[in-house]
PDB file of C-alpha atoms in Angstrom:
ATOM      1  CA  MET A   5      12.986  11.989   5.651  1.00  0.00           C
ATOM      2  CA  PRO A   6      11.522  15.083   3.931  1.00  0.00           C
ATOM      3  CA  ASP A   7       9.584  14.484   0.719  1.00  0.00           C
ATOM      4  CA  ASP A   8      10.386  17.202  -1.792  1.00  0.00           C
ATOM      5  CA  THR A   9       8.777  15.342  -4.689  1.00  0.00           C
ATOM      6  CA  GLY A  10       5.227  14.985  -3.392  1.00  0.00           C
ATOM      7  CA  LEU A  11       5.327  11.177  -3.574  1.00  0.00           C
ATOM      8  CA  ARG A  12       4.599  10.511   0.096  1.00  0.00           C
ATOM      9  CA  GLY A  13       1.008   9.295   0.492  1.00  0.00           C
ATOM     10  CA  ARG A  14       0.626   8.506  -3.206  1.00  0.00           C
ATOM     11  CA  LEU A  15       0.347   5.158  -4.947  1.00  0.00           C
ATOM     12  CA  LEU A  16       2.957   3.460  -7.053  1.00  0.00           C
ATOM     13  CA  VAL A  17       1.137   1.235  -9.529  1.00  0.00           C
ATOM     14  CA  ALA A  18       3.277  -1.286 -11.389  1.00  0.00           C
ATOM     15  CA  THR A  19       3.280  -0.795 -15.145  1.00  0.00           C
ATOM     16  CA  PRO A  20       2.704  -3.882 -17.307  1.00  0.00           C
ATOM     17  CA  SER A  21       6.416  -3.812 -18.197  1.00  0.00           C
ATOM     18  CA  LEU A  22       7.369  -4.504 -14.565  1.00  0.00           C
ATOM     19  CA  ARG A  23       7.530  -8.297 -14.814  1.00  0.00           C
ATOM     20  CA  GLU A  24       9.640  -8.967 -11.694  1.00  0.00           C
ATOM     21  CA  PRO A  25       7.408 -11.364  -9.694  1.00  0.00           C
ATOM     22  CA  THR A  26       7.722  -9.524  -6.371  1.00  0.00           C
ATOM     23  CA  PHE A  27       6.190  -6.360  -7.820  1.00  0.00           C
ATOM     24  CA  HIS A  28       4.219  -7.560 -10.861  1.00  0.00           C
ATOM     25  CA  ARG A  29       0.839  -5.760 -10.832  1.00  0.00           C
ATOM     26  CA  THR A  30       1.336  -4.371  -7.355  1.00  0.00           C
ATOM     27  CA  VAL A  31      -0.146  -1.226  -5.863  1.00  0.00           C
ATOM     28  CA  ILE A  32       2.105   0.350  -3.241  1.00  0.00           C
ATOM     29  CA  LEU A  33       1.214   3.086  -0.769  1.00  0.00           C
ATOM     30  CA  LEU A  34       4.331   5.217  -0.382  1.00  0.00           C
ATOM     31  CA  LEU A  35       4.635   6.047   3.322  1.00  0.00           C
ATOM     32  CA  ASP A  36       7.927   7.897   3.214  1.00  0.00           C
ATOM     33  CA  HIS A  37      10.218   9.311   0.542  1.00  0.00           C
ATOM     34  CA  GLY A  38      13.265  11.517   0.629  1.00  0.00           C
ATOM     35  CA  GLU A  39      16.913  11.813  -0.308  1.00  0.00           C
ATOM     36  CA  GLY A  40      17.807   8.653   1.618  1.00  0.00           C
ATOM     37  CA  GLY A  41      15.238   6.443  -0.091  1.00  0.00           C
ATOM     38  CA  ALA A  42      11.606   5.417   0.143  1.00  0.00           C
ATOM     39  CA  VAL A  43       9.358   3.050   2.098  1.00  0.00           C
ATOM     40  CA  GLY A  44       5.908   1.739   1.231  1.00  0.00           C
ATOM     41  CA  VAL A  45       3.587  -1.227   1.582  1.00  0.00           C
ATOM     42  CA  VAL A  46       2.069  -3.437  -1.098  1.00  0.00           C
ATOM     43  CA  LEU A  47      -1.699  -3.088  -0.774  1.00  0.00           C
ATOM     44  CA  ASN A  48      -2.873  -5.943  -2.967  1.00  0.00           C
ATOM     45  CA  ARG A  49      -1.075  -9.051  -1.689  1.00  0.00           C
ATOM     46  CA  PRO A  50      -3.136 -10.660   1.061  1.00  0.00           C
ATOM     47  CA  SER A  51      -1.658 -13.758   2.636  1.00  0.00           C
ATOM     48  CA  THR A  52      -3.677 -16.744   3.809  1.00  0.00           C
ATOM     49  CA  VAL A  53      -2.787 -16.006   7.440  1.00  0.00           C
ATOM     50  CA  ASP A  54      -5.543 -14.551   9.587  1.00  0.00           C
ATOM     51  CA  VAL A  55      -4.482 -11.568  11.717  1.00  0.00           C
ATOM     52  CA  SER A  56      -5.773 -13.488  14.767  1.00  0.00           C
ATOM     53  CA  VAL A  57      -2.855 -15.915  14.393  1.00  0.00           C
ATOM     54  CA  VAL A  58      -0.167 -13.240  14.880  1.00  0.00           C
ATOM     55  CA  LEU A  59      -2.036 -10.375  16.599  1.00  0.00           C
ATOM     56  CA  PRO A  60      -5.192 -11.842  18.166  1.00  0.00           C
ATOM     57  CA  GLU A  61      -6.109  -8.616  19.985  1.00  0.00           C
ATOM     58  CA  TRP A  62      -6.273  -6.734  16.643  1.00  0.00           C
ATOM     59  CA  HIS A  63      -8.419  -9.259  14.767  1.00  0.00           C
ATOM     60  CA  ALA A  64     -11.762  -7.583  15.562  1.00  0.00           C
ATOM     61  CA  HIS A  65     -10.373  -4.164  14.580  1.00  0.00           C
ATOM     62  CA  VAL A  66      -8.800  -4.753  11.173  1.00  0.00           C
ATOM     63  CA  SER A  67     -10.629  -4.152   7.908  1.00  0.00           C
ATOM     64  CA  ASP A  68     -11.966  -7.046   5.844  1.00  0.00           C
ATOM     65  CA  PRO A  69     -10.451  -9.303   4.797  1.00  0.00           C
ATOM     66  CA  PRO A  70      -8.909  -9.769   8.265  1.00  0.00           C
ATOM     67  CA  LEU A  71      -5.717 -11.231   6.828  1.00  0.00           C
ATOM     68  CA  LEU A  72      -2.061 -10.395   7.204  1.00  0.00           C
ATOM     69  CA  PHE A  73      -0.881  -8.722   3.978  1.00  0.00           C
ATOM     70  CA  HIS A  74       2.535  -9.128   2.311  1.00  0.00           C
ATOM     71  CA  GLY A  75       3.781  -5.545   2.590  1.00  0.00           C
ATOM     72  CA  GLY A  76       6.902  -6.208   0.571  1.00  0.00           C
ATOM     73  CA  PRO A  77      10.095  -8.210   0.461  1.00  0.00           C
ATOM     74  CA  VAL A  78      11.930  -6.318   3.250  1.00  0.00           C
ATOM     75  CA  GLY A  79      11.565  -7.039   6.976  1.00  0.00           C
ATOM     76  CA  LEU A  80       9.188  -9.967   6.627  1.00  0.00           C
ATOM     77  CA  ASP A  81       9.530 -10.705  10.333  1.00  0.00           C
ATOM     78  CA  THR A  82       8.021  -7.331  11.290  1.00  0.00           C
ATOM     79  CA  ALA A  83       4.396  -6.259  11.325  1.00  0.00           C
ATOM     80  CA  MET A  84       3.265  -2.764  10.362  1.00  0.00           C
ATOM     81  CA  GLY A  85      -0.219  -1.447  11.037  1.00  0.00           C
ATOM     82  CA  VAL A  86      -1.373   1.130   8.501  1.00  0.00           C
ATOM     83  CA  VAL A  87      -4.444   3.177   9.364  1.00  0.00           C
ATOM     84  CA  THR A  88      -6.625   5.672   7.595  1.00  0.00           C
ATOM     85  CA  ILE A  89      -7.322   8.876   9.467  1.00  0.00           C
ATOM     86  CA  PRO A  90     -10.768  10.401   8.936  1.00  0.00           C
ATOM     87  CA  HIS A  91     -10.983  14.128   8.167  1.00  0.00           C
ATOM     88  CA  GLY A  92     -11.152  16.118  11.391  1.00  0.00           C
ATOM     89  CA  ALA A  93     -10.476  13.118  13.644  1.00  0.00           C
ATOM     90  CA  ASP A  94      -8.463  13.533  16.823  1.00  0.00           C
ATOM     91  CA  LEU A  95      -5.161  11.764  16.298  1.00  0.00           C
ATOM     92  CA  SER A  96      -4.566   8.950  18.771  1.00  0.00           C
ATOM     93  CA  PRO A  97      -1.156   9.109  20.511  1.00  0.00           C
ATOM     94  CA  GLU A  98      -0.566   5.558  19.258  1.00  0.00           C
ATOM     95  CA  VAL A  99      -0.757   6.698  15.614  1.00  0.00           C
ATOM     96  CA  ASP A 100       2.015   8.476  13.704  1.00  0.00           C
ATOM     97  CA  ARG A 101       0.700  10.386  10.683  1.00  0.00           C
ATOM     98  CA  MET A 102       2.918   9.374   7.779  1.00  0.00           C
ATOM     99  CA  ALA A 103       1.316  10.895   4.738  1.00  0.00           C
ATOM    100  CA  GLY A 104      -1.957  12.756   4.312  1.00  0.00           C
ATOM    101  CA  ARG A 105      -4.749  10.581   5.656  1.00  0.00           C
ATOM    102  CA  PHE A 106      -2.468   7.619   6.346  1.00  0.00           C
ATOM    103  CA  GLY A 107      -0.538   6.686   9.448  1.00  0.00           C
ATOM    104  CA  LEU A 108       1.233   3.894  11.250  1.00  0.00           C
ATOM    105  CA  VAL A 109      -0.236   2.471  14.431  1.00  0.00           C
ATOM    106  CA  ASP A 110       1.717   1.071  17.340  1.00  0.00           C
ATOM    107  CA  LEU A 111       0.570  -2.556  17.284  1.00  0.00           C
ATOM    108  CA  ASP A 112       1.598  -2.913  20.934  1.00  0.00           C
ATOM    109  CA  ALA A 113      -1.142  -0.406  21.846  1.00  0.00           C
ATOM    110  CA  ALA A 114      -4.578  -1.484  23.002  1.00  0.00           C
ATOM    111  CA  PRO A 115      -6.750  -1.686  19.854  1.00  0.00           C
ATOM    112  CA  GLU A 116      -9.730  -0.266  21.764  1.00  0.00           C
ATOM    113  CA  SER A 117      -7.800   2.989  22.356  1.00  0.00           C
ATOM    114  CA  VAL A 118      -6.943   3.345  18.659  1.00  0.00           C
ATOM    115  CA  ALA A 119     -10.079   2.140  16.837  1.00  0.00           C
ATOM    116  CA  PRO A 120     -12.309   5.163  17.652  1.00  0.00           C
ATOM    117  CA  HIS A 121      -9.722   7.513  16.071  1.00  0.00           C
ATOM    118  CA  VAL A 122      -9.140   5.739  12.757  1.00  0.00           C
ATOM    119  CA  GLY A 123     -11.190   4.830   9.711  1.00  0.00           C
ATOM    120  CA  GLY A 124      -9.657   1.377   9.448  1.00  0.00           C
ATOM    121  CA  VAL A 125      -6.562  -0.737  10.066  1.00  0.00           C
ATOM    122  CA  ARG A 126      -4.613  -3.109   7.835  1.00  0.00           C
ATOM    123  CA  VAL A 127      -1.655  -5.182   9.059  1.00  0.00           C
ATOM    124  CA  PHE A 128       1.333  -5.863   6.799  1.00  0.00           C
ATOM    125  CA  ALA A 129       4.234  -8.279   7.166  1.00  0.00           C
ATOM    126  CA  GLY A 130       7.251  -6.513   5.737  1.00  0.00           C
ATOM    127  CA  TYR A 131       7.498  -3.509   3.469  1.00  0.00           C
ATOM    128  CA  ALA A 132       8.884  -2.326   0.144  1.00  0.00           C
ATOM    129  CA  GLY A 133      12.038  -0.237   0.409  1.00  0.00           C
ATOM    130  CA  TRP A 134      14.265   1.686  -1.962  1.00  0.00           C
ATOM    131  CA  GLY A 135      17.747   3.049  -1.298  1.00  0.00           C
ATOM    132  CA  GLU A 136      18.959   6.493  -2.254  1.00  0.00           C
ATOM    133  CA  GLY A 137      18.001   7.247  -5.878  1.00  0.00           C
ATOM    134  CA  GLN A 138      16.657   3.744  -6.534  1.00  0.00           C
ATOM    135  CA  LEU A 139      12.986   4.717  -6.786  1.00  0.00           C
ATOM    136  CA  GLU A 140      13.854   7.717  -8.953  1.00  0.00           C
ATOM    137  CA  ASP A 141      15.695   5.362 -11.330  1.00  0.00           C
ATOM    138  CA  GLU A 142      12.666   3.049 -11.486  1.00  0.00           C
ATOM    139  CA  LEU A 143      10.392   6.013 -12.183  1.00  0.00           C
ATOM    140  CA  ALA A 144      12.718   7.176 -14.982  1.00  0.00           C
ATOM    141  CA  GLU A 145      12.560   3.640 -16.424  1.00  0.00           C
ATOM    142  CA  ARG A 146       8.748   3.953 -16.338  1.00  0.00           C
ATOM    143  CA  SER A 147       8.309   0.950 -14.061  1.00  0.00           C
ATOM    144  CA  TRP A 148       5.629   2.743 -12.017  1.00  0.00           C
ATOM    145  CA  PHE A 149       2.611   4.938 -12.557  1.00  0.00           C
ATOM    146  CA  VAL A 150       2.239   7.488  -9.745  1.00  0.00           C
ATOM    147  CA  VAL A 151      -1.379   8.299  -8.832  1.00  0.00           C
ATOM    148  CA  ASP A 152      -3.345   9.683  -5.893  1.00  0.00           C
ATOM    149  CA  ALA A 153      -4.350   7.319  -3.100  1.00  0.00           C
ATOM    150  CA  LEU A 154      -7.808   6.947  -1.597  1.00  0.00           C
ATOM    151  CA  ALA A 155      -8.531   5.545   1.865  1.00  0.00           C
ATOM    152  CA  ASP A 156     -10.443   2.701   0.205  1.00  0.00           C
ATOM    153  CA  ASP A 157      -7.271   1.647  -1.619  1.00  0.00           C
ATOM    154  CA  VAL A 158      -5.672   0.749   1.711  1.00  0.00           C
ATOM    155  CA  LEU A 159      -8.804  -0.829   3.180  1.00  0.00           C
ATOM    156  CA  THR A 160     -10.344  -2.484   0.115  1.00  0.00           C
ATOM    157  CA  ALA A 161     -12.278  -5.663   0.797  1.00  0.00           C
ATOM    158  CA  ASP A 162     -11.236  -6.919  -2.660  1.00  0.00           C
ATOM    159  CA  PRO A 163      -7.451  -6.397  -2.867  1.00  0.00           C
ATOM    160  CA  THR A 164      -6.987  -8.775  -5.793  1.00  0.00           C
ATOM    161  CA  ARG A 165      -8.836  -6.324  -8.086  1.00  0.00           C
ATOM    162  CA  LEU A 166      -7.094  -3.196  -6.788  1.00  0.00           C
ATOM    163  CA  TRP A 167      -4.535  -2.872  -9.613  1.00  0.00           C
ATOM    164  CA  ARG A 168      -7.262  -2.744 -12.272  1.00  0.00           C
ATOM    165  CA  ARG A 169      -9.582  -0.556 -10.184  1.00  0.00           C
ATOM    166  CA  VAL A 170      -6.937   2.091  -9.459  1.00  0.00           C
ATOM    167  CA  LEU A 171      -5.901   2.304 -13.110  1.00  0.00           C
ATOM    168  CA  ARG A 172      -9.483   2.357 -14.370  1.00  0.00           C
ATOM    169  CA  ARG A 173     -10.444   5.346 -12.215  1.00  0.00           C
ATOM    170  CA  GLN A 174      -7.587   7.392 -13.725  1.00  0.00           C
ATOM    171  CA  GLY A 175      -9.352   7.500 -17.087  1.00  0.00           C
ATOM    172  CA  GLY A 176      -7.629   7.923 -20.445  1.00  0.00           C
ATOM    173  CA  ASP A 177      -4.643   5.746 -21.289  1.00  0.00           C
ATOM    174  CA  LEU A 178      -4.356   4.328 -17.774  1.00  0.00           C
ATOM    175  CA  ALA A 179      -7.941   3.086 -17.909  1.00  0.00           C
ATOM    176  CA  ILE A 180      -7.001   1.261 -21.102  1.00  0.00           C
ATOM    177  CA  VAL A 181      -3.941  -0.242 -19.383  1.00  0.00           C
ATOM    178  CA  SER A 182      -6.293  -1.680 -16.743  1.00  0.00           C
ATOM    179  CA  THR A 183      -7.723  -3.976 -19.423  1.00  0.00           C
ATOM    180  CA  PHE A 184      -4.349  -5.466 -20.424  1.00  0.00           C
ATOM    181  CA  ALA A 185      -3.956  -9.220 -20.177  1.00  0.00           C
ATOM    182  CA  GLU A 186      -1.941 -10.597 -17.246  1.00  0.00           C
ATOM    183  CA  ASP A 187       0.853 -11.450 -19.710  1.00  0.00           C
ATOM    184  CA  ALA A 188       1.726  -8.084 -21.291  1.00  0.00           C
ATOM    185  CA  SER A 189       3.193  -9.819 -24.358  1.00  0.00           C
ATOM    186  CA  LEU A 190      -0.378 -10.806 -25.318  1.00  0.00           C
ATOM    187  CA  ASN A 191      -1.471  -7.154 -25.691  1.00  0.00           C
TER     188      ASN A 191
END
């Protein structure tokens, strides 16, 4: 799906007005975007399930915390491995570059053949998906801030603070938004 808008590889950061529990204060890496819709993964919703429970061979190769993350409400019975690709690294045949420095890894591959080619791995159960025009409508409603993604956003060891950290580094009004109370009606 071609991305004519430049959203692929960027972050969608939930605005305080997005109160829907599934996406409240989420940070989503947009992996694909085009006329047919969009796909991404929620970066800041770790589960309590250790990766070793579902993919024991990957446990030693995932970034801390070594937990399965809730990637979104769609396809919860599927696992997606998102990797960061270092500048100048040879791309492993088991990795599909999705957007910029981010790719998807074949989780059926031997982790030892992938690990030397990537900066880190995070495993997600499910993903966030939008149908044709749905994301554009949400952007027009100002439900999301769109900002640049860093490799550390995907691999952060402290995902629960990611929403505030991403907004704070933007400076200006978005840095102020990062200080808003959890309940936006208190601001």
